[in-house]
PDB file of C-alpha atoms and ligand atoms in Angstrom:
ATOM      1  CA  MET A   1     162.702  -6.880  -7.832  1.00 91.00           C
ATOM      2  CA  ARG A   2     159.594  -5.029  -9.416  1.00 96.00           C
ATOM      3  CA  LYS A   3     159.495  -1.812  -7.641  1.00 97.00           C
ATOM      4  CA  LEU A   4     156.405   0.389  -7.745  1.00 98.00           C
ATOM      5  CA  ARG A   5     156.096   3.589  -5.800  1.00 98.00           C
ATOM      6  CA  VAL A   6     152.551   4.016  -4.604  1.00 98.00           C
ATOM      7  CA  ALA A   7     150.704   6.656  -2.612  1.00 99.00           C
ATOM      8  CA  ALA A   8     147.498   6.345  -0.588  1.00 99.00           C
ATOM      9  CA  ALA A   9     145.834   9.820  -0.609  1.00 99.00           C
ATOM     10  CA  GLN A  10     143.742  10.191   2.578  1.00 99.00           C
ATOM     11  CA  VAL A  11     141.044  12.763   2.215  1.00 98.00           C
ATOM     12  CA  GLY A  12     139.662  14.599   5.259  1.00 98.00           C
ATOM     13  CA  GLY A  13     136.012  15.356   5.749  1.00 98.00           C
ATOM     14  CA  ILE A  14     133.927  16.607   2.847  1.00 98.00           C
ATOM     15  CA  GLN A  15     131.103  18.903   3.972  1.00 97.00           C
ATOM     16  CA  PRO A  16     127.712  18.701   2.256  1.00 96.00           C
ATOM     17  CA  ASP A  17     128.054  22.302   0.834  1.00 96.00           C
ATOM     18  CA  GLU A  18     131.489  21.474  -0.759  1.00 98.00           C
ATOM     19  CA  THR A  19     131.264  21.553  -4.541  1.00 98.00           C
ATOM     20  CA  ARG A  20     132.735  18.861  -6.829  1.00 98.00           C
ATOM     21  CA  THR A  21     135.101  21.465  -8.177  1.00 98.00           C
ATOM     22  CA  GLU A  22     136.398  22.195  -4.732  1.00 98.00           C
ATOM     23  CA  VAL A  23     136.848  18.522  -3.935  1.00 98.00           C
ATOM     24  CA  VAL A  24     138.551  17.789  -7.297  1.00 98.00           C
ATOM     25  CA  GLY A  25     140.950  20.737  -6.446  1.00 98.00           C
ATOM     26  CA  ARG A  26     141.914  18.961  -3.191  1.00 98.00           C
ATOM     27  CA  LEU A  27     142.452  15.644  -5.020  1.00 99.00           C
ATOM     28  CA  LEU A  28     144.531  17.405  -7.798  1.00 98.00           C
ATOM     29  CA  ASP A  29     146.742  18.765  -5.077  1.00 98.00           C
ATOM     30  CA  LEU A  30     147.224  15.344  -3.633  1.00 99.00           C
ATOM     31  CA  MET A  31     147.847  13.845  -7.087  1.00 98.00           C
ATOM     32  CA  GLU A  32     150.401  16.496  -7.962  1.00 98.00           C
ATOM     33  CA  ARG A  33     152.227  15.861  -4.649  1.00 98.00           C
ATOM     34  CA  ALA A  34     152.173  12.105  -5.385  1.00 99.00           C
ATOM     35  CA  ALA A  35     153.552  12.551  -8.839  1.00 98.00           C
ATOM     36  CA  GLY A  36     156.234  14.981  -7.399  1.00 98.00           C
ATOM     37  CA  ALA A  37     157.269  12.154  -5.035  1.00 98.00           C
ATOM     38  CA  GLY A  38     157.845   9.882  -7.932  1.00 98.00           C
ATOM     39  CA  CYS A  39     154.665   7.737  -7.498  1.00 98.00           C
ATOM     40  CA  ARG A  40     153.268   5.769 -10.451  1.00 98.00           C
ATOM     41  CA  LEU A  41     149.904   5.275  -8.746  1.00 99.00           C
ATOM     42  CA  VAL A  42     147.769   7.247  -6.221  1.00 99.00           C
ATOM     43  CA  VAL A  43     144.752   5.666  -4.420  1.00 99.00           C
ATOM     44  CA  PHE A  44     141.839   7.803  -3.379  1.00 99.00           C
ATOM     45  CA  PRO A  45     138.942   6.769  -1.011  1.00 99.00           C
ATOM     46  CA  GLU A  46     135.525   5.332  -1.357  1.00 99.00           C
ATOM     47  CA  LEU A  47     132.864   7.828  -2.472  1.00 98.00           C
ATOM     48  CA  THR A  48     135.527  10.452  -2.723  1.00 98.00           C
ATOM     49  CA  LEU A  49     133.613  13.178  -4.551  1.00 98.00           C
ATOM     50  CA  THR A  50     131.058  13.975  -1.899  1.00 98.00           C
ATOM     51  CA  THR A  51     130.202  13.800   1.752  1.00 98.00           C
ATOM     52  CA  PHE A  52     129.270  10.277   2.883  1.00 98.00           C
ATOM     53  CA  PHE A  53     125.599  10.664   1.903  1.00 98.00           C
ATOM     54  CA  PRO A  54     124.308   7.195   3.115  1.00 97.00           C
ATOM     55  CA  ARG A  55     124.166   8.825   6.524  1.00 96.00           C
ATOM     56  CA  TYR A  56     121.049  10.684   5.341  1.00 96.00           C
ATOM     57  CA  PHE A  57     117.617   9.186   4.967  1.00 96.00           C
ATOM     58  CA  LEU A  58     115.655  10.416   1.948  1.00 96.00           C
ATOM     59  CA  GLU A  59     112.245   9.005   1.331  1.00 96.00           C
ATOM     60  CA  ASP A  60     112.728   9.110  -2.460  1.00 97.00           C
ATOM     61  CA  ILE A  61     116.057   7.749  -3.348  1.00 96.00           C
ATOM     62  CA  SER A  62     116.204   9.859  -6.508  1.00 96.00           C
ATOM     63  CA  SER A  63     116.617  12.881  -4.299  1.00 97.00           C
ATOM     64  CA  ALA A  64     120.130  11.684  -3.591  1.00 97.00           C
ATOM     65  CA  ASP A  65     120.983  11.638  -7.341  1.00 98.00           C
ATOM     66  CA  THR A  66     123.001  14.841  -6.926  1.00 97.00           C
ATOM     67  CA  TYR A  67     125.611  12.760  -5.079  1.00 98.00           C
ATOM     68  CA  PHE A  68     126.086  10.404  -8.099  1.00 98.00           C
ATOM     69  CA  GLU A  69     128.041  10.656 -11.293  1.00 98.00           C
ATOM     70  CA  THR A  70     126.330   9.822 -14.535  1.00 97.00           C
ATOM     71  CA  ALA A  71     129.582  10.092 -16.489  1.00 97.00           C
ATOM     72  CA  LEU A  72     133.181   9.773 -15.671  1.00 97.00           C
ATOM     73  CA  PRO A  73     135.022  11.895 -16.629  1.00 98.00           C
ATOM     74  CA  GLY A  74     132.327  14.505 -16.369  1.00 97.00           C
ATOM     75  CA  PRO A  75     132.840  18.250 -16.620  1.00 97.00           C
ATOM     76  CA  GLU A  76     134.081  18.663 -12.971  1.00 98.00           C
ATOM     77  CA  THR A  77     136.087  15.493 -12.841  1.00 98.00           C
ATOM     78  CA  ARG A  78     137.877  15.754 -16.158  1.00 98.00           C
ATOM     79  CA  PRO A  79     140.925  17.672 -14.624  1.00 98.00           C
ATOM     80  CA  LEU A  80     141.753  14.363 -12.651  1.00 98.00           C
ATOM     81  CA  PHE A  81     142.013  12.496 -16.047  1.00 98.00           C
ATOM     82  CA  ASP A  82     143.963  15.175 -17.752  1.00 98.00           C
ATOM     83  CA  ALA A  83     146.423  15.360 -14.832  1.00 98.00           C
ATOM     84  CA  SER A  84     146.810  11.596 -14.836  1.00 98.00           C
ATOM     85  CA  ARG A  85     147.874  11.866 -18.538  1.00 98.00           C
ATOM     86  CA  ARG A  86     150.033  14.968 -18.052  1.00 98.00           C
ATOM     87  CA  LEU A  87     151.744  13.753 -14.890  1.00 98.00           C
ATOM     88  CA  GLY A  88     152.216  10.088 -15.855  1.00 98.00           C
ATOM     89  CA  ILE A  89     150.478   8.829 -12.724  1.00 98.00           C
ATOM     90  CA  GLY A  90     147.518   6.415 -12.475  1.00 98.00           C
ATOM     91  CA  PHE A  91     144.785   6.674  -9.897  1.00 99.00           C
ATOM     92  CA  HIS A  92     142.074   4.649  -8.097  1.00 99.00           C
ATOM     93  CA  LEU A  93     138.911   6.603  -7.289  1.00 99.00           C
ATOM     94  CA  GLY A  94     135.719   5.572  -5.567  1.00 99.00           C
ATOM     95  CA  TYR A  95     132.381   7.313  -6.405  1.00 99.00           C
ATOM     96  CA  ALA A  96     128.623   6.902  -6.648  1.00 98.00           C
ATOM     97  CA  GLU A  97     127.800   5.582 -10.069  1.00 98.00           C
ATOM     98  CA  LEU A  98     124.271   6.242 -11.682  1.00 98.00           C
ATOM     99  CA  VAL A  99     123.604   4.139 -14.785  1.00 98.00           C
ATOM    100  CA  ARG A 100     120.575   4.800 -16.914  1.00 95.00           C
ATOM    101  CA  GLU A 101     119.300   1.597 -18.575  1.00 94.00           C
ATOM    102  CA  GLY A 102     116.340   2.365 -20.661  1.00 95.00           C
ATOM    103  CA  ASP A 103     113.823   3.878 -18.325  1.00 93.00           C
ATOM    104  CA  ARG A 104     115.531   2.409 -15.206  1.00 95.00           C
ATOM    105  CA  ASN A 105     118.045   4.003 -13.058  1.00 97.00           C
ATOM    106  CA  ARG A 106     120.742   1.702 -11.416  1.00 98.00           C
ATOM    107  CA  ARG A 107     122.929   2.938  -8.676  1.00 98.00           C
ATOM    108  CA  PHE A 108     126.293   1.422  -7.562  1.00 98.00           C
ATOM    109  CA  ASN A 109     129.020   2.177  -5.100  1.00 99.00           C
ATOM    110  CA  THR A 110     131.863   2.005  -7.673  1.00 99.00           C
ATOM    111  CA  ALA A 111     135.743   2.418  -8.008  1.00 99.00           C
ATOM    112  CA  ILE A 112     137.835   2.818 -11.197  1.00 99.00           C
ATOM    113  CA  LEU A 113     141.459   2.313 -11.960  1.00 99.00           C
ATOM    114  CA  VAL A 114     142.853   4.848 -14.354  1.00 98.00           C
ATOM    115  CA  ASP A 115     146.118   4.962 -16.230  1.00 98.00           C
ATOM    116  CA  GLY A 116     147.252   7.503 -18.873  1.00 97.00           C
ATOM    117  CA  GLY A 117     144.051   9.344 -18.286  1.00 98.00           C
ATOM    118  CA  GLU A 118     141.937   6.263 -19.414  1.00 98.00           C
ATOM    119  CA  ILE A 119     139.768   4.019 -17.358  1.00 98.00           C
ATOM    120  CA  ILE A 120     141.362   0.592 -17.334  1.00 98.00           C
ATOM    121  CA  GLY A 121     139.280  -1.063 -14.730  1.00 98.00           C
ATOM    122  CA  LYS A 122     135.880  -0.807 -12.918  1.00 98.00           C
ATOM    123  CA  TYR A 123     134.661  -2.509  -9.738  1.00 99.00           C
ATOM    124  CA  ARG A 124     131.274  -2.227  -8.037  1.00 99.00           C
ATOM    125  CA  LYS A 125     131.004  -2.870  -4.335  1.00 99.00           C
ATOM    126  CA  VAL A 126     129.734  -6.331  -3.442  1.00 99.00           C
ATOM    127  CA  HIS A 127     129.470  -6.349   0.308  1.00 98.00           C
ATOM    128  CA  LEU A 128     127.084  -3.457   1.076  1.00 98.00           C
ATOM    129  CA  PRO A 129     126.899  -2.699   4.760  1.00 97.00           C
ATOM    130  CA  GLY A 130     123.970  -1.051   6.773  1.00 95.00           C
ATOM    131  CA  HIS A 131     120.334  -1.051   6.196  1.00 96.00           C
ATOM    132  CA  ALA A 132     117.659  -0.108   3.680  1.00 96.00           C
ATOM    133  CA  ASP A 133     115.070   1.371   5.946  1.00 96.00           C
ATOM    134  CA  HIS A 134     115.059   4.400   8.189  1.00 96.00           C
ATOM    135  CA  LEU A 135     116.289   3.797  11.727  1.00 94.00           C
ATOM    136  CA  PRO A 136     115.079   6.871  13.513  1.00 91.00           C
ATOM    137  CA  GLU A 137     116.486   5.693  16.862  1.00 89.00           C
ATOM    138  CA  ALA A 138     120.033   5.309  15.491  1.00 87.00           C
ATOM    139  CA  PRO A 139     122.589   8.216  16.071  1.00 82.00           C
ATOM    140  CA  PHE A 140     122.976   8.358  12.295  1.00 86.00           C
ATOM    141  CA  GLN A 141     121.989   6.253   9.335  1.00 93.00           C
ATOM    142  CA  HIS A 142     124.072   3.906   7.183  1.00 95.00           C
ATOM    143  CA  LEU A 143     121.785   3.408   4.231  1.00 96.00           C
ATOM    144  CA  GLU A 144     124.135   1.747   1.658  1.00 98.00           C
ATOM    145  CA  LYS A 145     121.589  -1.007   1.163  1.00 98.00           C
ATOM    146  CA  ARG A 146     118.959   1.627   0.255  1.00 98.00           C
ATOM    147  CA  TYR A 147     120.973   3.679  -2.176  1.00 98.00           C
ATOM    148  CA  PHE A 148     123.049   1.030  -3.994  1.00 98.00           C
ATOM    149  CA  GLU A 149     122.504  -2.320  -5.726  1.00 98.00           C
ATOM    150  CA  VAL A 150     125.024  -5.137  -5.019  1.00 98.00           C
ATOM    151  CA  GLY A 151     127.843  -4.928  -7.393  1.00 98.00           C
ATOM    152  CA  ASP A 152     127.479  -7.086 -10.541  1.00 98.00           C
ATOM    153  CA  LEU A 153     131.020  -7.225 -11.878  1.00 98.00           C
ATOM    154  CA  GLY A 154     132.494  -9.753  -9.467  1.00 98.00           C
ATOM    155  CA  PHE A 155     136.168  -9.295  -8.345  1.00 98.00           C
ATOM    156  CA  PRO A 156     138.164  -9.002 -11.596  1.00 98.00           C
ATOM    157  CA  VAL A 157     141.955  -8.294 -11.764  1.00 99.00           C
ATOM    158  CA  TRP A 158     143.855  -6.288 -14.312  1.00 98.00           C
ATOM    159  CA  LYS A 159     147.394  -6.369 -15.642  1.00 98.00           C
ATOM    160  CA  ALA A 160     148.698  -2.808 -14.870  1.00 98.00           C
ATOM    161  CA  PHE A 161     151.504  -0.770 -13.428  1.00 98.00           C
ATOM    162  CA  GLY A 162     153.817  -3.837 -13.962  1.00 98.00           C
ATOM    163  CA  GLY A 163     151.692  -6.274 -11.904  1.00 98.00           C
ATOM    164  CA  VAL A 164     148.342  -7.855 -11.223  1.00 98.00           C
ATOM    165  CA  PHE A 165     145.809  -5.436  -9.705  1.00 98.00           C
ATOM    166  CA  GLY A 166     142.467  -5.967  -7.904  1.00 99.00           C
ATOM    167  CA  MET A 167     140.084  -3.516  -6.271  1.00 99.00           C
ATOM    168  CA  CYS A 168     137.511  -3.686  -3.466  1.00 99.00           C
ATOM    169  CA  ILE A 169     135.740  -1.083  -1.422  1.00 99.00           C
ATOM    170  CA  CYS A 170     135.513  -0.348   2.303  1.00 98.00           C
ATOM    171  CA  ASN A 171     133.375  -3.174   3.883  1.00 98.00           C
ATOM    172  CA  ASP A 172     134.665  -5.729   1.295  1.00 98.00           C
ATOM    173  CA  ARG A 173     137.960  -5.557   3.115  1.00 98.00           C
ATOM    174  CA  ARG A 174     136.478  -7.242   6.119  1.00 98.00           C
ATOM    175  CA  TRP A 175     135.573 -10.459   4.137  1.00 98.00           C
ATOM    176  CA  PRO A 176     138.175 -13.081   3.426  1.00 98.00           C
ATOM    177  CA  GLU A 177     136.286 -14.136   0.368  1.00 98.00           C
ATOM    178  CA  THR A 178     137.153 -10.892  -1.280  1.00 99.00           C
ATOM    179  CA  TYR A 179     140.916 -11.393  -0.959  1.00 99.00           C
ATOM    180  CA  ARG A 180     140.808 -15.094  -1.744  1.00 98.00           C
ATOM    181  CA  VAL A 181     138.851 -14.613  -5.050  1.00 98.00           C
ATOM    182  CA  LEU A 182     141.477 -12.056  -6.009  1.00 99.00           C
ATOM    183  CA  GLY A 183     144.283 -14.248  -4.727  1.00 98.00           C
ATOM    184  CA  LEU A 184     143.010 -17.012  -7.031  1.00 98.00           C
ATOM    185  CA  GLN A 185     143.648 -14.806  -9.984  1.00 98.00           C
ATOM    186  CA  GLY A 186     147.307 -14.034  -8.838  1.00 98.00           C
ATOM    187  CA  VAL A 187     146.623 -10.586  -7.484  1.00 98.00           C
ATOM    188  CA  GLU A 188     149.741  -8.731  -6.410  1.00 98.00           C
ATOM    189  CA  MET A 189     148.300  -5.383  -5.216  1.00 98.00           C
ATOM    190  CA  ILE A 190     144.647  -4.701  -3.975  1.00 99.00           C
ATOM    191  CA  VAL A 191     143.673  -1.040  -3.836  1.00 99.00           C
ATOM    192  CA  LEU A 192     140.707   0.178  -1.834  1.00 99.00           C
ATOM    193  CA  GLY A 193     139.047   3.149  -0.315  1.00 99.00           C
ATOM    194  CA  TYR A 194     136.815   3.417   2.741  1.00 98.00           C
ATOM    195  CA  ASN A 195     134.516   5.592   4.827  1.00 98.00           C
ATOM    196  CA  THR A 196     134.315   3.967   8.292  1.00 97.00           C
ATOM    197  CA  PRO A 197     132.278   5.650  10.898  1.00 94.00           C
ATOM    198  CA  GLU A 198     133.942   5.619  14.245  1.00 92.00           C
ATOM    199  CA  VAL A 199     130.831   4.497  15.840  1.00 85.00           C
ATOM    200  CA  ASN A 200     129.152   1.184  14.901  1.00 78.00           C
ATOM    201  CA  ILE A 201     125.441   1.726  14.872  1.00 77.00           C
ATOM    202  CA  HIS A 202     124.679  -1.986  14.804  1.00 73.00           C
ATOM    203  CA  HIS A 203     126.408  -3.144  18.074  1.00 74.00           C
ATOM    204  CA  ARG A 204     128.234  -1.514  20.892  1.00 75.00           C
ATOM    205  CA  GLU A 205     132.027  -1.797  20.332  1.00 79.00           C
ATOM    206  CA  PRO A 206     134.789   0.003  22.148  1.00 83.00           C
ATOM    207  CA  ALA A 207     136.120   2.813  19.866  1.00 79.00           C
ATOM    208  CA  HIS A 208     139.688   1.350  19.795  1.00 87.00           C
ATOM    209  CA  LEU A 209     138.346  -1.886  18.200  1.00 92.00           C
ATOM    210  CA  ARG A 210     137.279   0.041  15.152  1.00 94.00           C
ATOM    211  CA  MET A 211     140.983   0.732  14.179  1.00 96.00           C
ATOM    212  CA  PHE A 212     142.057  -2.756  15.407  1.00 96.00           C
ATOM    213  CA  HIS A 213     139.633  -4.538  13.129  1.00 96.00           C
ATOM    214  CA  HIS A 214     140.497  -2.307  10.109  1.00 97.00           C
ATOM    215  CA  ARG A 215     144.217  -3.114  10.469  1.00 98.00           C
ATOM    216  CA  LEU A 216     143.516  -6.716  11.201  1.00 98.00           C
ATOM    217  CA  SER A 217     141.520  -7.198   8.030  1.00 98.00           C
ATOM    218  CA  LEU A 218     144.117  -5.509   5.774  1.00 99.00           C
ATOM    219  CA  GLN A 219     146.937  -7.277   7.311  1.00 99.00           C
ATOM    220  CA  ALA A 220     145.325 -10.712   7.319  1.00 99.00           C
ATOM    221  CA  GLY A 221     144.113 -10.380   3.785  1.00 99.00           C
ATOM    222  CA  ALA A 222     147.475  -9.199   2.494  1.00 99.00           C
ATOM    223  CA  TYR A 223     149.455 -12.052   4.220  1.00 98.00           C
ATOM    224  CA  GLN A 224     147.076 -14.934   3.459  1.00 98.00           C
ATOM    225  CA  ASN A 225     147.107 -14.077  -0.194  1.00 98.00           C
ATOM    226  CA  ALA A 226     150.673 -12.803  -0.472  1.00 98.00           C
ATOM    227  CA  THR A 227     149.573  -9.456  -1.814  1.00 98.00           C
ATOM    228  CA  TRP A 228     150.123  -5.736  -1.239  1.00 98.00           C
ATOM    229  CA  VAL A 229     147.100  -3.884   0.036  1.00 99.00           C
ATOM    230  CA  VAL A 230     146.762  -0.038  -0.281  1.00 99.00           C
ATOM    231  CA  ALA A 231     143.945   1.469   1.735  1.00 99.00           C
ATOM    232  CA  ALA A 232     142.913   5.141   1.661  1.00 99.00           C
ATOM    233  CA  ALA A 233     140.380   6.700   4.174  1.00 98.00           C
ATOM    234  CA  LYS A 234     137.893   9.434   3.791  1.00 98.00           C
ATOM    235  CA  CYS A 235     138.113  10.511   7.449  1.00 98.00           C
ATOM    236  CA  GLY A 236     137.744  13.168  10.115  1.00 98.00           C
ATOM    237  CA  VAL A 237     134.430  15.005  10.809  1.00 97.00           C
ATOM    238  CA  GLU A 238     131.887  15.256   8.021  1.00 97.00           C
ATOM    239  CA  ASP A 239     128.712  17.115   8.867  1.00 94.00           C
ATOM    240  CA  GLY A 240     129.174  16.222  12.617  1.00 93.00           C
ATOM    241  CA  SER A 241     129.891  12.601  12.050  1.00 94.00           C
ATOM    242  CA  ARG A 242     133.414  11.169  12.559  1.00 95.00           C
ATOM    243  CA  LEU A 243     135.030   8.694  10.188  1.00 96.00           C
ATOM    244  CA  ILE A 244     138.173   6.840  11.125  1.00 97.00           C
ATOM    245  CA  ALA A 245     141.523   7.512   9.490  1.00 98.00           C
ATOM    246  CA  GLY A 246     144.381   4.894   9.397  1.00 98.00           C
ATOM    247  CA  SER A 247     145.112   4.929   5.637  1.00 98.00           C
ATOM    248  CA  ALA A 248     147.758   2.199   5.211  1.00 99.00           C
ATOM    249  CA  ILE A 249     149.976   0.370   2.799  1.00 99.00           C
ATOM    250  CA  VAL A 250     150.441  -3.314   3.830  1.00 99.00           C
ATOM    251  CA  SER A 251     153.052  -5.600   2.404  1.00 98.00           C
ATOM    252  CA  PRO A 252     152.457  -9.299   1.418  1.00 98.00           C
ATOM    253  CA  ASN A 253     154.045 -10.211   4.742  1.00 98.00           C
ATOM    254  CA  GLY A 254     151.075  -8.459   6.472  1.00 98.00           C
ATOM    255  CA  GLU A 255     153.289  -5.595   7.809  1.00 98.00           C
ATOM    256  CA  ILE A 256     152.129  -2.061   7.733  1.00 99.00           C
ATOM    257  CA  VAL A 257     154.894  -0.215   5.849  1.00 98.00           C
ATOM    258  CA  ALA A 258     153.255   3.250   5.782  1.00 99.00           C
ATOM    259  CA  GLU A 259     150.319   4.676   7.821  1.00 98.00           C
ATOM    260  CA  SER A 260     148.716   8.085   7.971  1.00 98.00           C
ATOM    261  CA  ALA A 261     149.197  10.152  11.113  1.00 98.00           C
ATOM    262  CA  GLY A 262     146.334  12.665  11.047  1.00 98.00           C
ATOM    263  CA  GLU A 263     142.622  12.822  10.143  1.00 98.00           C
ATOM    264  CA  GLY A 264     142.863  15.350   7.169  1.00 98.00           C
ATOM    265  CA  ASP A 265     144.202  15.319   3.609  1.00 98.00           C
ATOM    266  CA  GLU A 266     147.459  13.464   3.774  1.00 98.00           C
ATOM    267  CA  LEU A 267     149.685  11.400   1.443  1.00 98.00           C
ATOM    268  CA  ILE A 268     151.519   8.266   2.471  1.00 98.00           C
ATOM    269  CA  VAL A 269     154.071   6.662   0.118  1.00 99.00           C
ATOM    270  CA  ALA A 270     155.838   3.313  -0.119  1.00 98.00           C
ATOM    271  CA  ASP A 271     158.128   1.574  -2.485  1.00 98.00           C
ATOM    272  CA  CYS A 272     156.488  -1.685  -3.127  1.00 98.00           C
ATOM    273  CA  ASP A 273     158.420  -4.690  -4.560  1.00 98.00           C
ATOM    274  CA  LEU A 274     155.696  -6.834  -6.215  1.00 97.00           C
ATOM    275  CA  ASP A 275     158.144  -9.744  -6.029  1.00 96.00           C
ATOM    276  CA  VAL A 276     157.883  -9.977  -2.154  1.00 96.00           C
ATOM    277  CA  GLY A 277     154.482 -11.753  -2.750  1.00 96.00           C
ATOM    278  CA  THR A 278     155.885 -13.894  -5.542  1.00 94.00           C
ATOM    279  CA  ASP A 279     158.185 -15.576  -3.079  1.00 90.00           C
ATOM    280  CA  LEU A 280     155.491 -16.276  -0.540  1.00 95.00           C
ATOM    281  CA  LYS A 281     153.230 -17.613  -3.299  1.00 98.00           C
ATOM    282  CA  ARG A 282     155.878 -20.275  -4.063  1.00 97.00           C
ATOM    283  CA  HIS A 283     156.079 -21.546  -0.438  1.00 95.00           C
ATOM    284  CA  VAL A 284     153.643 -21.007   2.394  1.00 97.00           C
ATOM    285  CA  PHE A 285     150.844 -19.853   0.052  1.00 98.00           C
ATOM    286  CA  ASP A 286     151.378 -22.101  -2.946  1.00 98.00           C
ATOM    287  CA  PHE A 287     147.642 -22.527  -3.575  1.00 98.00           C
ATOM    288  CA  ALA A 288     148.230 -25.233  -6.134  1.00 98.00           C
ATOM    289  CA  ARG A 289     150.003 -27.625  -3.688  1.00 98.00           C
ATOM    290  CA  HIS A 290     148.252 -26.701  -0.493  1.00 98.00           C
ATOM    291  CA  ARG A 291     144.613 -25.681  -0.971  1.00 98.00           C
ATOM    292  CA  ARG A 292     142.107 -28.538  -0.349  1.00 98.00           C
ATOM    293  CA  THR A 293     139.048 -27.361  -2.313  1.00 98.00           C
ATOM    294  CA  GLU A 294     137.299 -30.764  -1.681  1.00 98.00           C
ATOM    295  CA  HIS A 295     136.786 -29.472   1.902  1.00 98.00           C
ATOM    296  CA  TYR A 296     135.657 -25.982   0.996  1.00 98.00           C
ATOM    297  CA  GLY A 297     132.293 -26.540  -0.609  1.00 98.00           C
ATOM    298  CA  LEU A 298     130.253 -24.838   2.146  1.00 98.00           C
ATOM    299  CA  ILE A 299     131.927 -21.530   1.373  1.00 97.00           C
ATOM    300  CA  THR A 300     129.829 -21.166  -1.867  1.00 97.00           C
ATOM    301  CA  GLU A 301     126.967 -23.529  -0.942  1.00 97.00           C
ATOM    302  CA  ARG A 302     125.955 -21.713   2.314  1.00 98.00           C
ATOM    303  CA  THR A 303     125.454 -18.015   3.064  1.00 98.00           C
ATOM    304  CA  ALA A 304     124.528 -18.169   6.756  1.00 98.00           C
ATOM    305  CA  PRO A 305     125.670 -20.795   9.321  1.00 98.00           C
ATOM    306  CA  VAL A 306     123.466 -23.815   9.967  1.00 97.00           C
ATOM    307  CA  LEU A 307     123.942 -25.018  13.606  1.00 97.00           C
ATOM    308  CA  PRO A 308     124.219 -28.671  14.487  1.00 97.00           C
ATOM    309  CA  ASP A 309     121.118 -30.360  15.897  1.00 95.00           C
TER     310      ASP A 309
HETATM  311  N1  CDV B 401     131.395   2.330   4.028  1.00 89.79           N
HETATM  312  C1  CDV B 401     131.497   1.108   4.597  1.00 89.79           C
HETATM  313  O1  CDV B 401     131.488   0.041   3.994  1.00 89.79           O
HETATM  314  N2  CDV B 401     131.550   1.180   5.976  1.00 89.79           N
HETATM  315  C2  CDV B 401     131.588  -0.012   6.762  1.00 89.79           C
HETATM  316  C3  CDV B 401     130.996   0.260   8.151  1.00 89.79           C
HETATM  317  C4  CDV B 401     129.517   0.359   8.066  1.00 89.79           C
HETATM  318  C5  CDV B 401     131.334  -0.853   9.176  1.00 89.79           C
HETATM  319  C6  CDV B 401     133.043  -0.588   6.988  1.00 89.79           C
HETATM  320  O2  CDV B 401     133.219  -1.819   6.862  1.00 89.79           O
HETATM  321  O3  CDV B 401     133.872   0.163   7.333  1.00 89.79           O
END
């Protein structure tokens, strides 16, 4: 048995006028509560430090740079790293990353894994949802394709916290390829954050399906790759737009072992035995014995479906 006590720190809505220092104060409170509960790791959401700014259309994308971090830790975020060191707790944090390369600015939707106050892993979101152009007829915008480049780091894993860790971000959780690429590196726990608007601007969908698809994606990804999945929401009402909650810790059997109850700042905790997945990986999901890669070529050769004549 390899027991790891983990928390998902759900974060309620962040309003546009809330400062980084105020947000970091809320995160520190959650981190201290997680450490007090004996957790070794706390998972924060996607784009945790600001309101979900891709809902705003700005003609000049550099006008959104105030939502981005040029350095992490920076002056306002350093207390999180100091607390990680002081409390002996690691954390996962999603944020908007601005990288200056020569005279070029590059922007990514990024997440880091921190232990002992040091960054031990970085991931940049691959599956960017939404659109790049203004949709004036939509109830709100989802401009991730405008503000961010597609992540260029792939889906790496890291040996950390006594196991093998992977990261993904929000929309990545809906894609089986995300989990399988991590599964093929022996991942034992996938940590992720999300900002999922309750209304889908692209197609009409009953509200209850939003939560159903969220859980379905986490549970299927966990089971089919025999891995823990820890998912933290930024949720509730932000500047008049509602984001779903439903932060969850899912076992390698696909069962939800902890789930948030409300739509505000909330901690959920679970004792995760990393060996639950090891057993499944020896039997039903022994990839070496059962996968048939000779029949999977289309997965990397083709992006969109080609219909038969
Ligand atoms: N931030 C996200 O990636 N949100 C998407 C929405 C747009 C569907 C999600 O998959 O939850």
